[in-house]
Amino acid sequence: MTDNPFSRGGYPDTEIGRLTSLRNLSLDATYYLSFSSEFQNLKRLQYLEISPSSYFWFDNDSIMNLENLSIEYLNLQFSDNGACYHHIEDIFWPFSSLKGLTFQTYCGLRYVLKSLKRLQFYQMEYIDFTGSSNFNGEPVLLNDVDVAFLKNICVKFLSLQGTSTVGIPTLNPSIFMKCIEVIDVSHNSIYTYSTFFLFVQARRIRLVNFSHLNECQLPSSRRNLLETQEMLQKRFLPVNITLSKTLEEFDVSYTYANPNLLEIHLKIFATNLKKVNLQYIGFPFCSYHNIELHLPNLGIFDVSGSSCENLNLQFLKNCLSLTEVYMRNTKLNIGLASDVNGIFFRGLSKLTKVDFSENALKELPPNLFLNQASSMRNLILSDNLFTTIPRALLLLPRLKLLDLRSNKLSYFSKESLSIIEKLPNITIDVRNNPFDCSCNALISLKWIRDNARKFLHLNRTHCNELEDPRITVNEIVNDLRALELKCISQLWLDISISIVSSMVLIVLVVAIMYRYRMVLRYGVLRIRLFWRRGFAHNLTTDSTAFDAYISYSPVDSLFVSLHLFPKLQRENLRISFQDKDFEPGSTFAEEVVEFINISKCVIFVITHTFLKYDWGTYEIQVAKIHAIHKNARILLIIKDDIGVEDLPRDLLYVWWKIKPIRLPDSNNATKREKFWRKLIKSIKES
C-alpha cells in the first residue's frame, strides 16, 4: 500500500486487522507514525516495510502495538532528516523475532548504529544500512563508541554501502567477528589498511566488497581530524598476508590503490578464495614481480583496467584452479609480446574462459594456450585490432565461442579459414567489423555461406563501404550469385582498363625518356665513370680540380690554345679543355662529363661554327645539368655578332646561371683589355 499519502493515523486499520493471514505489508509513513491496536491481529506478519511519503514524526510509542507480533524482517526508509531529532536507542524493542533489518536515513551512519541497542545478542541474517549518510555528505570516521552495539550482534550480512565512511575501528574480539559472513562497505571513502584486514580475516567471512571506494574525504571537525591523522600513522603492510580460510570472494573493483605502497616482497595466502575482482583499481597488480599470489582454489580472476604493460609472466603460477580470467584494457599488446614460450597460462589446465578485449591486440603468442587444449571454451577478443584469426587458436580444438566483435576483420584469408576448419565446435561473433562484401572477398563470402552455422548474428553484421550501409553479410551470402555475375563483368572491365593503362604508361615513359635523354645519358656516363675508374679513385679525386672547362668548336681551337688559355694561365687559373686534357682513346662523352664535373665553371666560345657543332650541343646539356646540381656557373664568350635570340634553347632555360661576355674587335685594345679583366674576374668569382 505504498505511494498513498496517509495522514495523521489515516491507515485503514480496521480492514488491515481482518487480514489475519497477512505475511508481507508495505506502507507509507503517516505524518505521525503510529500503529493502532488493530495491527495486533496480524499474528502471521513476517515482513514490514515503512517507506517515506513526506516528513513524519514518531517516538517509541509509535510501534508499541507491534510488540506481540512475530515480525522477522523490517525495512525502514526515511526520506529526510526528520528522524534525526528522536532518540532511537529503544526503537526496536517490540521486535523480539527480528532476523533482518534494513534502515536508511539521512541522519548518518552514527545515528542508525545507535538503533542496534535492543538487538544486542540477537542472531540475525542481515543488517542493511545502505545509503544512510548525512545530508551534508560529512565523512564519518567511526570510533569504538559507534560500534559498541554492533559488536554484540551475531549477524551474517552487513551492508554499510554508501554511508560516507572513511574508517572503522577494530571489532576484535566480538560476537560480530565470529558470525559475519558477508560484508559490503562499497561506495565509501575508506583508506585505512586496518579496515581492509579487519574483515578479510574474520572467522566465517565468505565475501568482502570493498568496491568503488572514492578518494579520501577527511572529516571537518578538529577532533575527527586528529583521529584520522592517528589512523594514517598506523598504516602497516606485512610481508605475508593470510586471509580467512572461509573467504570465497573478494571485490575491490573501481577502488584506487597507491602503487607506491608496495615496496616490499608481498605474499598473499587464501586457501578457499574462489573469486577476486581487482578491475580498475589503478594499481598495476599484474606487473609487479614482488607480489606472489598463493590462491590454490581461485576460480575467477578479474584485473581489467590495470596496466599489464610490464607483465609478470609468473603472475598466475600459483593459481592452478583458475577457470575464468578477465584482462580487459590492460595493455596486453605490449605485455604479452614477450611470452613466446607460453609461460603466462602454463599449468592452468582448468581454464575455460579468457577475456582479452580492449587491448589493441593484433596477434596472440602462438604458444599462449599450450595447456588449455581440453578446457578452453570461450575466448573474448572484442575491441582489438585483429585482421586475421590468431594462429594460437590451433591449440584450442574444443573452443566453442570466439568473440571478435569490433576488430579490423574485412575478410577471412586462406590461413584463417584453415584455422577455423580445425575448430569443429566453434561459433564466431564478428559484428562491428569492416567486412568487405565486394569481389575482393568473394572466396571468403562463399566460405561464410557454406559454414553459416559457425557464425553468430550474421543478420546484424553489416558490410563496409556499400551504397546502403544497412546491408548485412547475411543478405550478401544468401544472394551470392548476383555478386558473382557482377564480379565477372568487373573482371573484364578491369582487364581492359589495365591494358589501356599499360599502353598509356609505356608511351608516357618513352616520351619522358626522349625528352630527358640527355639527363639520362649524363647519369649513365657518370655511373660508368665511377665503376671504370674505381671507387678509390673517385674518393681521392679533387671534386674541383679546375677553375674552368672550355667548350669550343674545332674551328676555334687556335683561339683557345694560343690566346684564351695562355691569358688565363698567366692569372694562375686552372683551365681544362679537349686538346690539352682529354685522354687519347677515351670516349668523348665520358671525358666531357668527367672534366665538367670537376670544374667550377664552364666557358663556351659561342661562334656560328659552334652553334652548328653537334658535340657542342651535348656539352651544353651536360653543363646545364652540372650548373643545376652543383650550383656551378656558365660563362659565354660571344663572337661573330651573335644575338641572344640565336643562342641554344638549353642555355636560355638556365639563363639565371649564365653570364654572357661579348668579345670585342681585335682593333680596339681598350675594349679587349676590359674584356679580359671581366672574364678573369668572373672565373675567380665562380
PDB file of C-alpha atoms in Angstrom, residues 334-502:
ATOM      1  CA  ILE A 334      52.795  -4.885 -25.017  1.00  0.00           C
ATOM      2  CA  GLY A 335      52.761  -7.208 -22.015  1.00  0.00           C
ATOM      3  CA  LEU A 336      52.129 -10.463 -23.915  1.00  0.00           C
ATOM      4  CA  ALA A 337      54.628  -9.745 -26.676  1.00  0.00           C
ATOM      5  CA  SER A 338      57.461 -11.364 -24.700  1.00  0.00           C
ATOM      6  CA  ASP A 339      55.576 -14.599 -23.937  1.00  0.00           C
ATOM      7  CA  VAL A 340      56.872 -16.635 -26.865  1.00  0.00           C
ATOM      8  CA  ASN A 341      57.065 -19.853 -24.822  1.00  0.00           C
ATOM      9  CA  GLY A 342      53.537 -19.777 -23.367  1.00  0.00           C
ATOM     10  CA  ILE A 343      54.588 -19.116 -19.758  1.00  0.00           C
ATOM     11  CA  PHE A 344      51.702 -16.886 -18.652  1.00  0.00           C
ATOM     12  CA  PHE A 345      48.980 -19.579 -18.749  1.00  0.00           C
ATOM     13  CA  ARG A 346      51.298 -22.506 -18.123  1.00  0.00           C
ATOM     14  CA  GLY A 347      49.749 -25.135 -15.845  1.00  0.00           C
ATOM     15  CA  LEU A 348      46.238 -23.590 -15.940  1.00  0.00           C
ATOM     16  CA  SER A 349      44.625 -26.742 -17.331  1.00  0.00           C
ATOM     17  CA  LYS A 350      41.133 -25.852 -15.962  1.00  0.00           C
ATOM     18  CA  LEU A 351      40.861 -22.522 -17.748  1.00  0.00           C
ATOM     19  CA  THR A 352      37.547 -22.293 -19.639  1.00  0.00           C
ATOM     20  CA  LYS A 353      37.112 -18.573 -20.348  1.00  0.00           C
ATOM     21  CA  VAL A 354      39.552 -15.746 -21.152  1.00  0.00           C
ATOM     22  CA  ASP A 355      38.625 -12.118 -21.844  1.00  0.00           C
ATOM     23  CA  PHE A 356      41.343 -10.095 -23.627  1.00  0.00           C
ATOM     24  CA  SER A 357      39.086  -7.366 -25.031  1.00  0.00           C
ATOM     25  CA  GLU A 358      40.143  -3.695 -25.422  1.00  0.00           C
ATOM     26  CA  ASN A 359      43.887  -4.401 -25.578  1.00  0.00           C
ATOM     27  CA  ALA A 360      44.837  -3.214 -29.095  1.00  0.00           C
ATOM     28  CA  LEU A 361      45.970  -6.768 -29.845  1.00  0.00           C
ATOM     29  CA  LYS A 362      46.944  -7.633 -33.411  1.00  0.00           C
ATOM     30  CA  GLU A 363      48.179 -11.155 -32.691  1.00  0.00           C
ATOM     31  CA  LEU A 364      48.486 -13.648 -29.835  1.00  0.00           C
ATOM     32  CA  PRO A 365      51.661 -15.519 -28.866  1.00  0.00           C
ATOM     33  CA  PRO A 366      51.447 -18.857 -30.745  1.00  0.00           C
ATOM     34  CA  ASN A 367      52.163 -20.935 -27.608  1.00  0.00           C
ATOM     35  CA  LEU A 368      49.927 -18.998 -25.214  1.00  0.00           C
ATOM     36  CA  PHE A 369      47.328 -21.795 -24.805  1.00  0.00           C
ATOM     37  CA  LEU A 370      49.612 -24.817 -24.633  1.00  0.00           C
ATOM     38  CA  ASN A 371      47.902 -26.201 -21.508  1.00  0.00           C
ATOM     39  CA  GLN A 372      44.277 -25.320 -22.364  1.00  0.00           C
ATOM     40  CA  ALA A 373      43.647 -27.752 -25.248  1.00  0.00           C
ATOM     41  CA  SER A 374      40.996 -29.724 -23.378  1.00  0.00           C
ATOM     42  CA  SER A 375      39.497 -26.978 -21.197  1.00  0.00           C
ATOM     43  CA  MET A 376      39.132 -23.685 -23.096  1.00  0.00           C
ATOM     44  CA  ARG A 377      35.578 -22.955 -24.249  1.00  0.00           C
ATOM     45  CA  ASN A 378      35.192 -19.149 -24.514  1.00  0.00           C
ATOM     46  CA  LEU A 379      37.726 -16.619 -25.817  1.00  0.00           C
ATOM     47  CA  ILE A 380      36.739 -12.927 -25.832  1.00  0.00           C
ATOM     48  CA  LEU A 381      38.882 -10.793 -28.174  1.00  0.00           C
ATOM     49  CA  SER A 382      36.451  -7.955 -28.889  1.00  0.00           C
ATOM     50  CA  ASP A 383      37.574  -4.330 -29.396  1.00  0.00           C
ATOM     51  CA  ASN A 384      41.065  -5.206 -30.600  1.00  0.00           C
ATOM     52  CA  LEU A 385      42.939  -4.840 -33.905  1.00  0.00           C
ATOM     53  CA  PHE A 386      42.831  -8.378 -35.306  1.00  0.00           C
ATOM     54  CA  THR A 387      42.735  -8.622 -39.097  1.00  0.00           C
ATOM     55  CA  THR A 388      43.019 -12.427 -39.194  1.00  0.00           C
ATOM     56  CA  ILE A 389      42.205 -15.376 -36.963  1.00  0.00           C
ATOM     57  CA  PRO A 390      45.083 -15.820 -34.449  1.00  0.00           C
ATOM     58  CA  ARG A 391      47.222 -18.922 -35.026  1.00  0.00           C
ATOM     59  CA  ALA A 392      47.191 -19.528 -31.264  1.00  0.00           C
ATOM     60  CA  LEU A 393      43.665 -20.938 -31.684  1.00  0.00           C
ATOM     61  CA  LEU A 394      45.110 -24.060 -33.297  1.00  0.00           C
ATOM     62  CA  LEU A 395      45.879 -25.193 -29.724  1.00  0.00           C
ATOM     63  CA  LEU A 396      42.188 -24.981 -28.721  1.00  0.00           C
ATOM     64  CA  PRO A 397      40.303 -27.734 -30.586  1.00  0.00           C
ATOM     65  CA  ARG A 398      37.354 -27.615 -28.125  1.00  0.00           C
ATOM     66  CA  LEU A 399      36.787 -23.870 -28.325  1.00  0.00           C
ATOM     67  CA  LYS A 400      33.062 -23.082 -28.574  1.00  0.00           C
ATOM     68  CA  LEU A 401      32.825 -19.283 -28.650  1.00  0.00           C
ATOM     69  CA  LEU A 402      35.221 -16.810 -30.264  1.00  0.00           C
ATOM     70  CA  ASP A 403      34.165 -13.187 -29.767  1.00  0.00           C
ATOM     71  CA  LEU A 404      35.815 -10.973 -32.396  1.00  0.00           C
ATOM     72  CA  ARG A 405      33.406  -8.045 -32.290  1.00  0.00           C
ATOM     73  CA  SER A 406      34.744  -4.582 -33.170  1.00  0.00           C
ATOM     74  CA  ASN A 407      38.051  -5.652 -34.687  1.00  0.00           C
ATOM     75  CA  LYS A 408      39.560  -4.964 -38.141  1.00  0.00           C
ATOM     76  CA  LEU A 409      38.400  -8.091 -39.988  1.00  0.00           C
ATOM     77  CA  SER A 410      37.465  -7.343 -43.595  1.00  0.00           C
ATOM     78  CA  TYR A 411      37.544 -10.929 -44.870  1.00  0.00           C
ATOM     79  CA  PHE A 412      38.878 -14.377 -43.974  1.00  0.00           C
ATOM     80  CA  SER A 413      42.198 -15.276 -45.569  1.00  0.00           C
ATOM     81  CA  LYS A 414      43.009 -18.835 -46.635  1.00  0.00           C
ATOM     82  CA  GLU A 415      45.079 -19.263 -43.481  1.00  0.00           C
ATOM     83  CA  SER A 416      42.204 -18.018 -41.309  1.00  0.00           C
ATOM     84  CA  LEU A 417      39.780 -20.409 -42.991  1.00  0.00           C
ATOM     85  CA  SER A 418      42.186 -23.266 -42.417  1.00  0.00           C
ATOM     86  CA  ILE A 419      42.367 -22.435 -38.693  1.00  0.00           C
ATOM     87  CA  ILE A 420      38.573 -22.206 -38.327  1.00  0.00           C
ATOM     88  CA  GLU A 421      38.065 -25.558 -40.086  1.00  0.00           C
ATOM     89  CA  LYS A 422      40.252 -27.217 -37.453  1.00  0.00           C
ATOM     90  CA  LEU A 423      37.894 -25.998 -34.697  1.00  0.00           C
ATOM     91  CA  PRO A 424      34.803 -28.189 -35.255  1.00  0.00           C
ATOM     92  CA  ASN A 425      32.618 -26.798 -32.422  1.00  0.00           C
ATOM     93  CA  ILE A 426      33.399 -23.106 -32.763  1.00  0.00           C
ATOM     94  CA  THR A 427      30.912 -20.266 -33.205  1.00  0.00           C
ATOM     95  CA  ILE A 428      32.233 -16.796 -34.037  1.00  0.00           C
ATOM     96  CA  ASP A 429      30.785 -13.350 -33.401  1.00  0.00           C
ATOM     97  CA  VAL A 430      32.112 -10.856 -35.966  1.00  0.00           C
ATOM     98  CA  ARG A 431      29.746  -7.938 -35.530  1.00  0.00           C
ATOM     99  CA  ASN A 432      31.042  -4.362 -35.965  1.00  0.00           C
ATOM    100  CA  ASN A 433      33.932  -5.419 -38.212  1.00  0.00           C
ATOM    101  CA  PRO A 434      34.608  -3.595 -41.529  1.00  0.00           C
ATOM    102  CA  PHE A 435      33.543  -6.585 -43.633  1.00  0.00           C
ATOM    103  CA  ASP A 436      34.324  -6.423 -47.329  1.00  0.00           C
ATOM    104  CA  CYS A 437      31.334  -7.624 -49.362  1.00  0.00           C
ATOM    105  CA  SER A 438      32.894  -6.842 -52.740  1.00  0.00           C
ATOM    106  CA  CYS A 439      34.500  -9.061 -55.370  1.00  0.00           C
ATOM    107  CA  ASN A 440      37.797  -8.945 -53.497  1.00  0.00           C
ATOM    108  CA  ALA A 441      36.314 -11.092 -50.723  1.00  0.00           C
ATOM    109  CA  LEU A 442      34.311 -13.483 -52.892  1.00  0.00           C
ATOM    110  CA  ILE A 443      36.138 -16.614 -51.671  1.00  0.00           C
ATOM    111  CA  SER A 444      35.656 -15.576 -48.052  1.00  0.00           C
ATOM    112  CA  LEU A 445      31.946 -14.866 -48.597  1.00  0.00           C
ATOM    113  CA  LYS A 446      31.421 -18.258 -50.254  1.00  0.00           C
ATOM    114  CA  TRP A 447      33.001 -19.954 -47.273  1.00  0.00           C
ATOM    115  CA  ILE A 448      30.795 -17.994 -44.862  1.00  0.00           C
ATOM    116  CA  ARG A 449      27.737 -19.071 -46.843  1.00  0.00           C
ATOM    117  CA  ASP A 450      28.750 -22.734 -46.677  1.00  0.00           C
ATOM    118  CA  ASN A 451      29.586 -22.517 -42.948  1.00  0.00           C
ATOM    119  CA  ALA A 452      26.919 -20.114 -41.714  1.00  0.00           C
ATOM    120  CA  ARG A 453      26.282 -22.268 -38.636  1.00  0.00           C
ATOM    121  CA  LYS A 454      29.689 -21.233 -37.310  1.00  0.00           C
ATOM    122  CA  PHE A 455      28.714 -17.559 -37.103  1.00  0.00           C
ATOM    123  CA  LEU A 456      26.550 -15.627 -34.662  1.00  0.00           C
ATOM    124  CA  HIS A 457      24.334 -12.714 -35.703  1.00  0.00           C
ATOM    125  CA  LEU A 458      25.258 -12.543 -39.401  1.00  0.00           C
ATOM    126  CA  ASN A 459      21.949 -10.724 -39.831  1.00  0.00           C
ATOM    127  CA  ARG A 460      23.409  -7.942 -37.638  1.00  0.00           C
ATOM    128  CA  THR A 461      26.889  -7.948 -39.197  1.00  0.00           C
ATOM    129  CA  HIS A 462      26.987  -5.109 -41.718  1.00  0.00           C
ATOM    130  CA  CYS A 463      29.041  -4.741 -44.866  1.00  0.00           C
ATOM    131  CA  ASN A 464      31.537  -1.936 -45.179  1.00  0.00           C
ATOM    132  CA  GLU A 465      31.745   0.677 -47.972  1.00  0.00           C
ATOM    133  CA  LEU A 466      28.494  -0.244 -49.683  1.00  0.00           C
ATOM    134  CA  GLU A 467      25.988   2.257 -51.024  1.00  0.00           C
ATOM    135  CA  ASP A 468      23.482   1.075 -48.445  1.00  0.00           C
ATOM    136  CA  PRO A 469      25.178   0.693 -45.009  1.00  0.00           C
ATOM    137  CA  ARG A 470      22.188  -1.306 -43.759  1.00  0.00           C
ATOM    138  CA  ILE A 471      23.026  -4.306 -45.968  1.00  0.00           C
ATOM    139  CA  THR A 472      24.218  -7.231 -43.876  1.00  0.00           C
ATOM    140  CA  VAL A 473      26.646 -10.045 -44.620  1.00  0.00           C
ATOM    141  CA  ASN A 474      23.727 -12.449 -44.302  1.00  0.00           C
ATOM    142  CA  GLU A 475      21.889 -10.743 -47.192  1.00  0.00           C
ATOM    143  CA  ILE A 476      25.004 -10.869 -49.380  1.00  0.00           C
ATOM    144  CA  VAL A 477      25.800 -14.559 -48.827  1.00  0.00           C
ATOM    145  CA  ASN A 478      22.148 -15.512 -49.392  1.00  0.00           C
ATOM    146  CA  ASP A 479      22.261 -13.861 -52.840  1.00  0.00           C
ATOM    147  CA  LEU A 480      25.855 -14.613 -53.760  1.00  0.00           C
ATOM    148  CA  ARG A 481      25.027 -15.461 -57.395  1.00  0.00           C
ATOM    149  CA  ALA A 482      24.245 -11.814 -58.112  1.00  0.00           C
ATOM    150  CA  LEU A 483      27.614 -10.788 -56.701  1.00  0.00           C
ATOM    151  CA  GLU A 484      29.424 -13.431 -58.788  1.00  0.00           C
ATOM    152  CA  LEU A 485      27.863 -12.137 -62.039  1.00  0.00           C
ATOM    153  CA  LYS A 486      28.783  -8.600 -61.080  1.00  0.00           C
ATOM    154  CA  CYS A 487      32.359  -9.690 -60.358  1.00  0.00           C
ATOM    155  CA  ILE A 488      32.721 -11.370 -63.798  1.00  0.00           C
ATOM    156  CA  SER A 489      31.715  -8.130 -65.525  1.00  0.00           C
ATOM    157  CA  GLN A 490      34.004  -6.175 -63.281  1.00  0.00           C
ATOM    158  CA  LEU A 491      36.893  -8.542 -64.056  1.00  0.00           C
ATOM    159  CA  TRP A 492      36.719  -7.930 -67.822  1.00  0.00           C
ATOM    160  CA  LEU A 493      36.393  -4.225 -67.243  1.00  0.00           C
ATOM    161  CA  ASP A 494      39.471  -4.288 -65.009  1.00  0.00           C
ATOM    162  CA  ILE A 495      41.458  -6.250 -67.621  1.00  0.00           C
ATOM    163  CA  SER A 496      40.542  -3.733 -70.333  1.00  0.00           C
ATOM    164  CA  ILE A 497      41.443  -0.813 -68.117  1.00  0.00           C
ATOM    165  CA  SER A 498      44.749  -2.473 -67.209  1.00  0.00           C
ATOM    166  CA  ILE A 499      45.712  -2.987 -70.873  1.00  0.00           C
ATOM    167  CA  VAL A 500      44.858   0.588 -71.844  1.00  0.00           C
ATOM    168  CA  SER A 501      46.616   1.957 -68.752  1.00  0.00           C
ATOM    169  CA  SER A 502      49.733  -0.091 -69.516  1.00  0.00           C
TER     170      SER A 502
END
